Amino acid sequence: MNRRTVLALTAGAALLLAGCTGTRGSAKGADAEAPDDPSKVSGTITVLTVRTDLVQDGTMKKYAAEFNRTYPKVKVEFQALTNYEAEIKIRMNTEDYGDVLLIPGVIEKDDYPKFFASLGTQEERGKKYRFTDFTTVDGKVYGQTPNGVMPGFVYNKRVWREAGITDWPTTPDEFLAGLKAIKAKTDAIPYYTNFAAQWPLTSWTFVNGSVGCDPGATTKLAEGDPWADGSDLRVGDTLLYDIVHEGLAEKDPTTSNWEESKPRTAKGEIATQWLGTWAIIQFQDAARKAGVNPDDIGFMPFPAQVDGTFCATVGPDYNQAVNVHSRHKEAARAWIDWFTDRSGYDRDNLAISPLKDAPMPEVLKPYEDEGVKLIELDDSAGGRVKLIDNESEVGINKPEYRQDLVDLARGARKGSLDDFLAGLGEKWTDTRKNVGD
């Protein structure tokens, strides 16, 4: 569980939080200072996490034990929330939502100071860390991710080779041809939507920026029509539609199963899924448990190039933050700093480090070999994009509209692709004009 959970937002959550004020305003603007002397930092802190697996298997306790070598007077307790977004939005109507938590997707960016303590200025933190602009409000940073993620296709290399494909497709048409070859020459399901799990469909939004190799892609969402001809989202959504429409996905998407899809992909029963770098280690672990070769799990960029070069966006996973009402802000800040800088969590998960001077994980060596250009999106317009998205009820980071897209492609919903995407664009642009600047 990871950044994908941030996208599993429930209807009405924004309204629930917006209607609650309490005493939060009095704490607005509070800072969580970095501790100078670890031996003087004390207190018991509660750290909220989505990693139920790491809490259950004792991994988080091991991290806490290492943390205590530096901060012996801080006791760290973990609470793993199974449905994080749904549970945290309820808790955040009080002041009791842990000392360290993951910033939920439901909160508007401009409201971060009401809920979280500042970690410092972007000017200063940006020298050391990637992705600081994603949680920056009025020049202050309110969250820090322990690892970066990159969207892409997790695929079984052996199956693609058996279908006669050894090079990454460079266009959507080449990608579709590859899936057709897999269907014709192997027994594997060429592509798996994971429709029933819902959240995997939201990952298709992260094609934004990769198709046009544009760091300003988020700003374009805030200023234009995301489904205009040639736009990144239109290219991505069209590919998803074509995959399903041409019978290259699972026969009945409504019966798909996320957990089962991992070992099935590892064993070659499924060839391809659009997910992210965070999934690689999970699929490799599934391969080991199934007794097959984990090296068969590969990762490829979206099939589009600019001047002969693939591009891939790099962004933050969940951002950890300090509860603005925490009685132990210094200890909470110590945990975030240590977990980001020294825990090795990014390496343990084959993830991209948030530290600017850290090397890329070994699992992404094929990207380096192929000269894939990694870009970080400018998120200065991220708050406005979220506002437009919420007000328009389009839901680019929610599963419903792409479930409708899949239903349209498989004939369970009437209409044409052009009309469907035009309808989304109209709702978006009308709202964009109405919300103003």
Tab-separated table of C-alpha atoms in Angstrom:
chain	number	residue	atom	x	y	z
A	1	MET	CA	0.000	0.000	0.000
A	2	ASN	CA	1.373	3.425	-0.884
A	3	ARG	CA	0.593	6.421	-3.028
A	4	ARG	CA	-2.210	4.419	-4.656
A	5	THR	CA	-4.208	4.637	-1.411
A	6	VAL	CA	-4.114	8.442	-1.573
A	7	LEU	CA	-6.237	8.169	-4.686
A	8	ALA	CA	-8.975	6.046	-3.128
A	9	LEU	CA	-10.996	9.019	-1.983
A	10	THR	CA	-14.563	8.603	-0.843
A	11	ALA	CA	-17.459	10.810	-1.874
A	12	GLY	CA	-18.289	13.630	0.464
A	13	ALA	CA	-14.964	13.544	2.320
A	14	ALA	CA	-14.008	17.073	1.353
A	15	LEU	CA	-17.328	18.411	2.590
A	16	LEU	CA	-16.969	16.593	5.882
A	17	LEU	CA	-13.599	18.131	6.599
A	18	ALA	CA	-14.567	21.549	5.296
A	19	GLY	CA	-17.424	21.742	7.750
A	20	CYS	CA	-15.263	21.163	10.812
A	21	THR	CA	-13.219	23.876	12.475
A	22	GLY	CA	-12.840	23.239	16.213
A	23	THR	CA	-9.716	24.859	17.654
A	24	ARG	CA	-7.482	24.120	14.694
A	25	GLY	CA	-7.219	27.742	13.635
A	26	SER	CA	-5.368	28.713	16.815
A	27	ALA	CA	-2.532	26.365	15.911
A	28	LYS	CA	-2.180	27.564	12.336
A	29	GLY	CA	1.377	28.376	11.377
A	30	ALA	CA	3.003	26.235	14.084
A	31	ASP	CA	6.464	24.870	13.318
A	32	ALA	CA	8.019	21.520	14.125
A	33	GLU	CA	11.625	22.460	14.741
A	34	ALA	CA	14.420	20.030	13.953
A	35	PRO	CA	15.974	18.852	17.258
A	36	ASP	CA	19.499	19.982	18.068
A	37	ASP	CA	20.346	17.381	20.727
A	38	PRO	CA	18.861	13.872	20.254
A	39	SER	CA	19.526	12.980	23.895
A	40	LYS	CA	17.105	15.683	25.045
A	41	VAL	CA	14.211	14.694	22.778
A	42	SER	CA	11.583	12.651	24.615
A	43	GLY	CA	7.966	11.591	24.531
A	44	THR	CA	5.681	8.919	23.126
A	45	ILE	CA	4.568	9.498	19.548
A	46	THR	CA	1.946	7.718	17.481
A	47	VAL	CA	2.851	7.204	13.836
A	48	LEU	CA	-0.031	6.478	11.460
A	49	THR	CA	0.735	4.371	8.396
A	50	VAL	CA	-0.898	2.535	5.508
A	51	ARG	CA	1.724	-0.206	5.675
A	52	THR	CA	-0.330	-2.767	7.538
A	53	ASP	CA	1.995	-5.452	6.199
A	54	LEU	CA	5.105	-3.887	7.729
A	55	VAL	CA	3.397	-3.369	11.075
A	56	GLN	CA	2.129	-6.940	11.161
A	57	ASP	CA	5.450	-8.553	10.221
A	58	GLY	CA	7.463	-6.459	12.700
A	59	THR	CA	9.389	-4.418	10.143
A	60	MET	CA	8.193	-1.084	11.541
A	61	LYS	CA	9.291	-2.144	15.037
A	62	LYS	CA	12.758	-2.800	13.630
A	63	TYR	CA	12.835	0.700	12.177
A	64	ALA	CA	11.777	2.092	15.562
A	65	ALA	CA	14.539	0.130	17.316
A	66	GLU	CA	17.119	1.659	14.974
A	67	PHE	CA	15.607	5.084	15.539
A	68	ASN	CA	16.013	4.611	19.299
A	69	ARG	CA	19.757	4.211	18.867
A	70	THR	CA	19.784	7.922	18.089
A	71	TYR	CA	16.699	8.993	20.044
A	72	PRO	CA	16.608	6.701	23.103
A	73	LYS	CA	14.000	8.741	24.992
A	74	VAL	CA	11.347	8.653	22.272
A	75	LYS	CA	8.846	5.793	22.237
A	76	VAL	CA	7.316	5.137	18.830
A	77	GLU	CA	3.924	3.459	18.537
A	78	PHE	CA	2.389	2.553	15.181
A	79	GLN	CA	-1.209	2.497	14.048
A	80	ALA	CA	-1.804	0.907	10.652
A	81	LEU	CA	-5.075	1.948	9.023
A	82	THR	CA	-6.502	-0.506	6.506
A	83	ASN	CA	-8.661	2.058	4.699
A	84	TYR	CA	-6.524	5.076	5.431
A	85	GLU	CA	-8.385	7.793	3.553
A	86	ALA	CA	-11.782	6.817	4.939
A	87	GLU	CA	-10.543	6.446	8.513
A	88	ILE	CA	-8.267	9.479	8.701
A	89	LYS	CA	-10.903	11.927	7.459
A	90	ILE	CA	-13.033	10.986	10.455
A	91	ARG	CA	-10.189	11.332	12.950
A	92	MET	CA	-9.190	14.705	11.561
A	93	ASN	CA	-12.466	16.182	12.721
A	94	THR	CA	-10.799	16.053	16.150
A	95	GLU	CA	-7.280	16.986	17.219
A	96	ASP	CA	-6.399	13.318	17.800
A	97	TYR	CA	-4.973	12.100	14.510
A	98	GLY	CA	-1.587	10.835	15.622
A	99	ASP	CA	1.652	12.741	15.990
A	100	VAL	CA	2.983	11.722	12.584
A	101	LEU	CA	0.546	10.999	9.784
A	102	LEU	CA	0.349	10.744	6.015
A	103	ILE	CA	-1.186	13.765	4.354
A	104	PRO	CA	-4.533	12.543	2.994
A	105	GLY	CA	-5.630	13.418	-0.500
A	106	VAL	CA	-8.922	14.871	0.714
A	107	ILE	CA	-7.352	17.989	2.245
A	108	GLU	CA	-7.028	21.055	0.062
A	109	LYS	CA	-3.426	22.168	-0.236
A	110	ASP	CA	-4.122	25.667	1.086
A	111	ASP	CA	-5.488	24.093	4.271
A	112	TYR	CA	-2.262	22.261	5.171
A	113	PRO	CA	-1.263	24.886	7.795
A	114	LYS	CA	-4.522	24.219	9.667
A	115	PHE	CA	-3.639	20.574	10.171
A	116	PHE	CA	0.143	20.199	9.969
A	117	ALA	CA	3.190	21.855	11.500
A	118	SER	CA	5.717	23.425	9.161
A	119	LEU	CA	8.989	21.554	8.573
A	120	GLY	CA	10.777	24.669	7.338
A	121	THR	CA	11.022	26.805	4.220
A	122	GLN	CA	10.986	25.415	0.716
A	123	GLU	CA	14.043	27.509	-0.088
A	124	GLU	CA	16.053	25.630	2.522
A	125	ARG	CA	14.549	22.136	2.241
A	126	GLY	CA	14.589	22.233	-1.534
A	127	LYS	CA	18.396	22.217	-1.473
A	128	LYS	CA	18.410	18.695	-0.015
A	129	TYR	CA	15.087	17.073	-0.900
A	130	ARG	CA	13.071	16.362	-4.014
A	131	PHE	CA	9.315	17.039	-4.277
A	132	THR	CA	9.134	19.842	-1.671
A	133	ASP	CA	6.757	21.931	-3.780
A	134	PHE	CA	4.038	19.271	-3.447
A	135	THR	CA	3.475	20.270	0.190
A	136	THR	CA	4.534	23.923	0.101
A	137	VAL	CA	2.088	26.648	1.128
A	138	ASP	CA	3.228	30.288	1.257
A	139	GLY	CA	6.870	29.249	1.116
A	140	LYS	CA	6.690	26.702	3.949
A	141	VAL	CA	6.859	22.918	3.593
A	142	TYR	CA	4.302	20.817	5.481
A	143	GLY	CA	5.154	17.252	4.490
A	144	GLN	CA	8.035	15.024	3.480
A	145	THR	CA	7.843	11.804	1.482
A	146	PRO	CA	10.252	8.993	2.430
A	147	ASN	CA	10.427	7.796	-1.178
A	148	GLY	CA	9.624	8.800	-4.707
A	149	VAL	CA	7.568	6.857	-7.231
A	150	MET	CA	7.357	6.646	-10.986
A	151	PRO	CA	4.435	5.379	-13.081
A	152	GLY	CA	5.001	2.679	-15.635
A	153	PHE	CA	4.084	-0.786	-16.865
A	154	VAL	CA	4.991	-3.702	-14.620
A	155	TYR	CA	5.363	-6.594	-17.039
A	156	ASN	CA	6.545	-10.179	-17.357
A	157	LYS	CA	9.631	-10.012	-19.550
A	158	ARG	CA	9.538	-13.730	-20.338
A	159	VAL	CA	5.997	-13.490	-21.738
A	160	TRP	CA	6.845	-10.457	-23.867
A	161	ARG	CA	9.936	-12.274	-25.211
A	162	GLU	CA	7.843	-15.355	-26.025
A	163	ALA	CA	5.597	-13.056	-28.055
A	164	GLY	CA	8.664	-11.877	-29.970
A	165	ILE	CA	8.967	-8.426	-28.374
A	166	THR	CA	12.326	-7.470	-26.885
A	167	ASP	CA	12.293	-3.681	-27.313
A	168	TRP	CA	9.961	-1.326	-25.492
A	169	PRO	CA	7.134	-0.044	-27.711
A	170	THR	CA	7.627	3.611	-28.615
A	171	THR	CA	4.024	4.468	-29.577
A	172	PRO	CA	0.545	3.427	-28.393
A	173	ASP	CA	0.048	1.562	-31.695
A	174	GLU	CA	3.250	-0.417	-31.135
A	175	PHE	CA	2.125	-1.203	-27.605
A	176	LEU	CA	-1.237	-2.485	-28.842
A	177	ALA	CA	0.564	-4.586	-31.452
A	178	GLY	CA	2.657	-6.077	-28.662
A	179	LEU	CA	-0.424	-6.994	-26.638
A	180	LYS	CA	-1.988	-8.567	-29.738
A	181	ALA	CA	1.155	-10.667	-30.241
A	182	ILE	CA	0.971	-11.822	-26.622
A	183	LYS	CA	-2.662	-12.839	-27.113
A	184	ALA	CA	-1.817	-14.723	-30.306
A	185	LYS	CA	1.396	-16.456	-29.232
A	186	THR	CA	1.004	-17.076	-25.478
A	187	ASP	CA	-1.631	-18.129	-22.970
A	188	ALA	CA	-1.248	-14.931	-20.926
A	189	ILE	CA	-3.842	-12.201	-20.493
A	190	PRO	CA	-2.087	-9.344	-22.344
A	191	TYR	CA	-3.241	-6.575	-20.001
A	192	TYR	CA	-4.984	-6.566	-16.612
A	193	THR	CA	-7.066	-3.551	-15.588
A	194	ASN	CA	-7.707	-4.569	-11.967
A	195	PHE	CA	-11.092	-2.917	-12.455
A	196	ALA	CA	-12.635	-4.385	-9.286
A	197	ALA	CA	-9.913	-2.991	-7.027
A	198	GLN	CA	-10.675	0.458	-8.516
A	199	TRP	CA	-7.520	2.294	-7.395
A	200	PRO	CA	-5.271	0.855	-10.174
A	201	LEU	CA	-7.390	2.702	-12.729
A	202	THR	CA	-6.525	6.029	-11.105
A	203	SER	CA	-2.865	5.348	-11.919
A	204	TRP	CA	-3.620	6.240	-15.536
A	205	THR	CA	-3.734	9.902	-14.525
A	206	PHE	CA	0.015	9.661	-13.998
A	207	VAL	CA	0.635	9.433	-17.723
A	208	ASN	CA	0.332	13.213	-17.447
A	209	GLY	CA	3.753	14.695	-18.130
A	210	SER	CA	5.268	11.504	-19.527
A	211	VAL	CA	3.659	11.665	-22.987
A	212	GLY	CA	4.751	15.197	-23.800
A	213	CYS	CA	7.833	15.163	-21.558
A	214	ASP	CA	6.565	18.362	-19.958
A	215	PRO	CA	7.398	19.412	-16.369
A	216	GLY	CA	4.586	21.968	-16.670
A	217	ALA	CA	1.906	19.362	-17.364
A	218	THR	CA	0.087	20.031	-14.087
A	219	THR	CA	-0.139	23.726	-14.910
A	220	LYS	CA	-1.672	22.807	-18.274
A	221	LEU	CA	-4.423	20.922	-16.428
A	222	ALA	CA	-5.171	24.076	-14.464
A	223	GLU	CA	-5.259	26.271	-17.553
A	224	GLY	CA	-6.826	24.158	-20.302
A	225	ASP	CA	-8.775	21.053	-21.326
A	226	PRO	CA	-7.045	17.859	-20.117
A	227	TRP	CA	-8.688	15.884	-22.975
A	228	ALA	CA	-7.907	18.224	-25.858
A	229	ASP	CA	-6.502	16.591	-28.996
A	230	GLY	CA	-2.953	15.379	-28.359
A	231	SER	CA	-3.078	16.002	-24.601
A	232	ASP	CA	-1.387	13.512	-22.304
A	233	LEU	CA	-4.583	12.354	-20.582
A	234	ARG	CA	-6.366	11.905	-23.897
A	235	VAL	CA	-3.507	9.784	-25.202
A	236	GLY	CA	-3.503	7.694	-22.044
A	237	ASP	CA	-7.260	7.252	-21.820
A	238	THR	CA	-7.439	6.385	-25.512
A	239	LEU	CA	-4.848	3.655	-25.039
A	240	LEU	CA	-6.763	2.199	-22.092
A	241	TYR	CA	-9.967	2.283	-24.136
A	242	ASP	CA	-8.316	0.581	-27.120
A	243	ILE	CA	-6.797	-2.153	-24.927
A	244	VAL	CA	-10.199	-3.095	-23.560
A	245	HIS	CA	-12.152	-2.468	-26.767
A	246	GLU	CA	-9.881	-4.798	-28.745
A	247	GLY	CA	-10.229	-7.640	-26.243
A	248	LEU	CA	-6.710	-7.426	-24.825
A	249	ALA	CA	-7.693	-7.183	-21.150
A	250	GLU	CA	-9.239	-9.662	-18.714
A	251	LYS	CA	-12.492	-11.139	-19.976
A	252	ASP	CA	-14.658	-9.835	-17.118
A	253	PRO	CA	-12.977	-6.849	-15.417
A	254	THR	CA	-15.597	-6.808	-12.659
A	255	THR	CA	-14.198	-10.087	-11.298
A	256	SER	CA	-10.538	-9.008	-11.283
A	257	ASN	CA	-8.518	-9.480	-8.095
A	258	TRP	CA	-5.563	-7.281	-7.099
A	259	GLU	CA	-3.841	-9.660	-4.690
A	260	GLU	CA	-4.183	-12.601	-7.071
A	261	SER	CA	-2.865	-10.503	-9.950
A	262	LYS	CA	0.606	-10.317	-8.382
A	263	PRO	CA	1.450	-14.043	-8.436
A	264	ARG	CA	-0.406	-14.456	-11.732
A	265	THR	CA	1.785	-11.777	-13.321
A	266	ALA	CA	4.885	-13.304	-11.750
A	267	LYS	CA	4.007	-16.724	-13.209
A	268	GLY	CA	3.198	-15.305	-16.627
A	269	GLU	CA	-0.570	-15.741	-16.556
A	270	ILE	CA	-0.861	-11.948	-16.863
A	271	ALA	CA	1.582	-10.025	-19.042
A	272	THR	CA	1.200	-6.342	-18.174
A	273	GLN	CA	-0.251	-3.835	-15.701
A	274	TRP	CA	0.017	-0.025	-15.512
A	275	LEU	CA	1.106	0.712	-11.927
A	276	GLY	CA	4.328	2.242	-10.618
A	277	THR	CA	7.814	1.543	-9.312
A	278	TRP	CA	6.395	0.825	-5.867
A	279	ALA	CA	4.830	-2.375	-7.251
A	280	ILE	CA	8.066	-3.945	-8.474
A	281	ILE	CA	9.166	-5.340	-5.124
A	282	GLN	CA	5.677	-6.679	-4.416
A	283	PHE	CA	5.580	-8.551	-7.718
A	284	GLN	CA	9.124	-9.853	-7.257
A	285	ASP	CA	8.200	-11.104	-3.787
A	286	ALA	CA	5.164	-12.791	-5.317
A	287	ALA	CA	7.481	-14.489	-7.825
A	288	ARG	CA	9.728	-15.846	-5.070
A	289	LYS	CA	6.740	-17.191	-3.144
A	290	ALA	CA	5.432	-18.818	-6.325
A	291	GLY	CA	8.809	-20.418	-7.016
A	292	VAL	CA	9.445	-18.530	-10.252
A	293	ASN	CA	12.174	-16.145	-11.331
A	294	PRO	CA	11.734	-12.636	-9.819
A	295	ASP	CA	13.992	-11.275	-12.561
A	296	ASP	CA	11.138	-11.902	-15.001
A	297	ILE	CA	9.424	-8.836	-13.539
A	298	GLY	CA	10.268	-5.795	-15.619
A	299	PHE	CA	9.252	-2.152	-15.787
A	300	MET	CA	8.711	-0.092	-18.921
A	301	PRO	CA	7.754	3.532	-19.607
A	302	PHE	CA	4.613	4.745	-21.321
A	303	PRO	CA	4.887	4.135	-25.099
A	304	ALA	CA	5.618	7.670	-26.231
A	305	GLN	CA	8.799	9.502	-27.121
A	306	VAL	CA	9.835	13.102	-27.646
A	307	ASP	CA	12.768	13.513	-30.057
A	308	GLY	CA	13.463	9.794	-29.770
A	309	THR	CA	13.544	9.765	-25.958
A	310	PHE	CA	11.212	8.158	-23.432
A	311	CYS	CA	10.167	10.345	-20.512
A	312	ALA	CA	8.885	9.374	-17.087
A	313	THR	CA	7.607	11.530	-14.260
A	314	VAL	CA	8.981	11.157	-10.757
A	315	GLY	CA	6.814	12.234	-7.857
A	316	PRO	CA	6.297	11.744	-4.134
A	317	ASP	CA	4.606	8.852	-2.425
A	318	TYR	CA	2.523	9.705	0.652
A	319	ASN	CA	4.038	12.656	2.528
A	320	GLN	CA	4.593	12.321	6.271
A	321	ALA	CA	3.548	15.310	8.365
A	322	VAL	CA	3.484	16.438	11.980
A	323	ASN	CA	0.069	16.957	13.551
A	324	VAL	CA	-0.158	20.661	14.330
A	325	HIS	CA	-1.725	19.717	17.700
A	326	SER	CA	0.920	17.174	18.701
A	327	ARG	CA	2.317	17.630	22.198
A	328	HIS	CA	5.611	16.131	21.027
A	329	LYS	CA	6.351	18.010	17.816
A	330	GLU	CA	10.108	17.792	18.289
A	331	ALA	CA	9.979	13.989	18.633
A	332	ALA	CA	7.580	13.723	15.687
A	333	ARG	CA	9.897	15.861	13.576
A	334	ALA	CA	12.839	13.707	14.645
A	335	TRP	CA	11.038	10.613	13.373
A	336	ILE	CA	10.278	12.179	9.989
A	337	ASP	CA	13.857	13.379	9.527
A	338	TRP	CA	15.365	10.045	10.561
A	339	PHE	CA	12.924	7.961	8.544
A	340	THR	CA	13.590	10.056	5.447
A	341	ASP	CA	17.356	10.382	5.755
A	342	ARG	CA	18.601	7.304	7.572
A	343	SER	CA	16.092	4.453	7.770
A	344	GLY	CA	16.855	2.961	4.359
A	345	TYR	CA	13.110	2.628	3.724
A	346	ASP	CA	13.565	3.772	0.129
A	347	ARG	CA	16.275	1.163	-0.536
A	348	ASP	CA	14.278	-1.572	1.203
A	349	ASN	CA	11.419	-0.875	-1.198
A	350	LEU	CA	13.551	-0.444	-4.341
A	351	ALA	CA	12.206	3.094	-4.423
A	352	ILE	CA	13.550	6.467	-5.517
A	353	SER	CA	15.197	8.375	-2.701
A	354	PRO	CA	13.838	11.829	-1.828
A	355	LEU	CA	17.460	12.912	-1.269
A	356	LYS	CA	18.716	14.782	-4.294
A	357	ASP	CA	22.243	13.359	-4.067
A	358	ALA	CA	21.150	9.696	-3.843
A	359	PRO	CA	21.567	7.335	-6.822
A	360	MET	CA	18.654	5.706	-8.624
A	361	PRO	CA	17.721	2.212	-7.392
A	362	GLU	CA	19.324	-0.687	-9.247
A	363	VAL	CA	15.942	-1.868	-10.463
A	364	LEU	CA	15.759	1.244	-12.668
A	365	LYS	CA	19.096	0.563	-14.377
A	366	PRO	CA	17.250	-0.329	-17.618
A	367	TYR	CA	15.879	3.217	-17.595
A	368	GLU	CA	19.402	4.584	-17.340
A	369	ASP	CA	20.620	2.231	-20.062
A	370	GLU	CA	17.823	3.323	-22.388
A	371	GLY	CA	18.343	7.003	-21.592
A	372	VAL	CA	14.849	7.552	-20.190
A	373	LYS	CA	14.502	11.182	-19.169
A	374	LEU	CA	13.173	11.603	-15.641
A	375	ILE	CA	11.184	14.763	-14.980
A	376	GLU	CA	9.663	16.231	-11.851
A	377	LEU	CA	6.368	17.984	-12.394
A	378	ASP	CA	5.969	21.548	-11.190
A	379	ASP	CA	3.161	21.296	-8.635
A	380	SER	CA	2.670	25.023	-8.076
A	381	ALA	CA	-0.772	24.711	-9.708
A	382	GLY	CA	-1.581	21.453	-7.896
A	383	GLY	CA	-3.966	23.082	-5.452
A	384	ARG	CA	-5.962	24.692	-8.255
A	385	VAL	CA	-6.111	21.409	-10.167
A	386	LYS	CA	-7.542	19.677	-7.112
A	387	LEU	CA	-10.091	22.462	-6.672
A	388	ILE	CA	-11.236	22.225	-10.295
A	389	ASP	CA	-11.363	18.457	-10.065
A	390	ASN	CA	-13.478	18.490	-6.905
A	391	GLU	CA	-15.837	21.214	-8.107
A	392	SER	CA	-16.322	19.636	-11.541
A	393	GLU	CA	-16.809	16.163	-10.034
A	394	VAL	CA	-14.711	14.740	-12.869
A	395	GLY	CA	-12.447	12.849	-10.476
A	396	ILE	CA	-9.121	12.472	-12.276
A	397	ASN	CA	-7.743	10.886	-9.110
A	398	LYS	CA	-10.794	8.760	-8.429
A	399	PRO	CA	-11.711	5.483	-10.135
A	400	GLU	CA	-15.247	6.169	-11.324
A	401	TYR	CA	-14.613	7.923	-14.609
A	402	ARG	CA	-12.145	5.288	-15.804
A	403	GLN	CA	-14.491	2.530	-14.713
A	404	ASP	CA	-17.018	4.244	-16.983
A	405	LEU	CA	-14.343	4.364	-19.694
A	406	VAL	CA	-13.675	0.629	-19.376
A	407	ASP	CA	-17.411	-0.096	-19.398
A	408	LEU	CA	-17.723	2.002	-22.548
A	409	ALA	CA	-14.870	0.106	-24.181
A	410	ARG	CA	-16.304	-3.334	-23.375
A	411	GLY	CA	-19.834	-2.436	-24.442
A	412	ALA	CA	-21.392	-2.255	-20.994
A	413	ARG	CA	-22.082	1.454	-21.490
A	414	LYS	CA	-23.414	3.223	-24.570
A	415	GLY	CA	-21.667	6.043	-26.392
A	416	SER	CA	-18.486	6.901	-28.266
A	417	LEU	CA	-15.019	7.583	-26.925
A	418	ASP	CA	-14.913	11.052	-28.495
A	419	ASP	CA	-18.191	12.070	-26.878
A	420	PHE	CA	-17.120	10.620	-23.538
A	421	LEU	CA	-13.827	12.545	-23.446
A	422	ALA	CA	-15.494	15.693	-24.794
A	423	GLY	CA	-17.976	15.514	-21.927
A	424	LEU	CA	-15.175	15.326	-19.380
A	425	GLY	CA	-13.420	18.258	-21.023
A	426	GLU	CA	-16.561	20.371	-21.026
A	427	LYS	CA	-17.231	19.777	-17.327
A	428	TRP	CA	-13.604	20.588	-16.527
A	429	THR	CA	-13.308	23.773	-18.574
A	430	ASP	CA	-16.675	25.117	-17.450
A	431	THR	CA	-15.652	24.660	-13.830
A	432	ARG	CA	-12.219	26.126	-14.444
A	433	LYS	CA	-13.796	29.330	-15.726
A	434	ASN	CA	-16.217	29.486	-12.815
A	435	VAL	CA	-13.720	28.971	-9.980
A	436	GLY	CA	-11.570	31.842	-11.191
A	437	ASP	CA	-7.892	32.265	-10.335
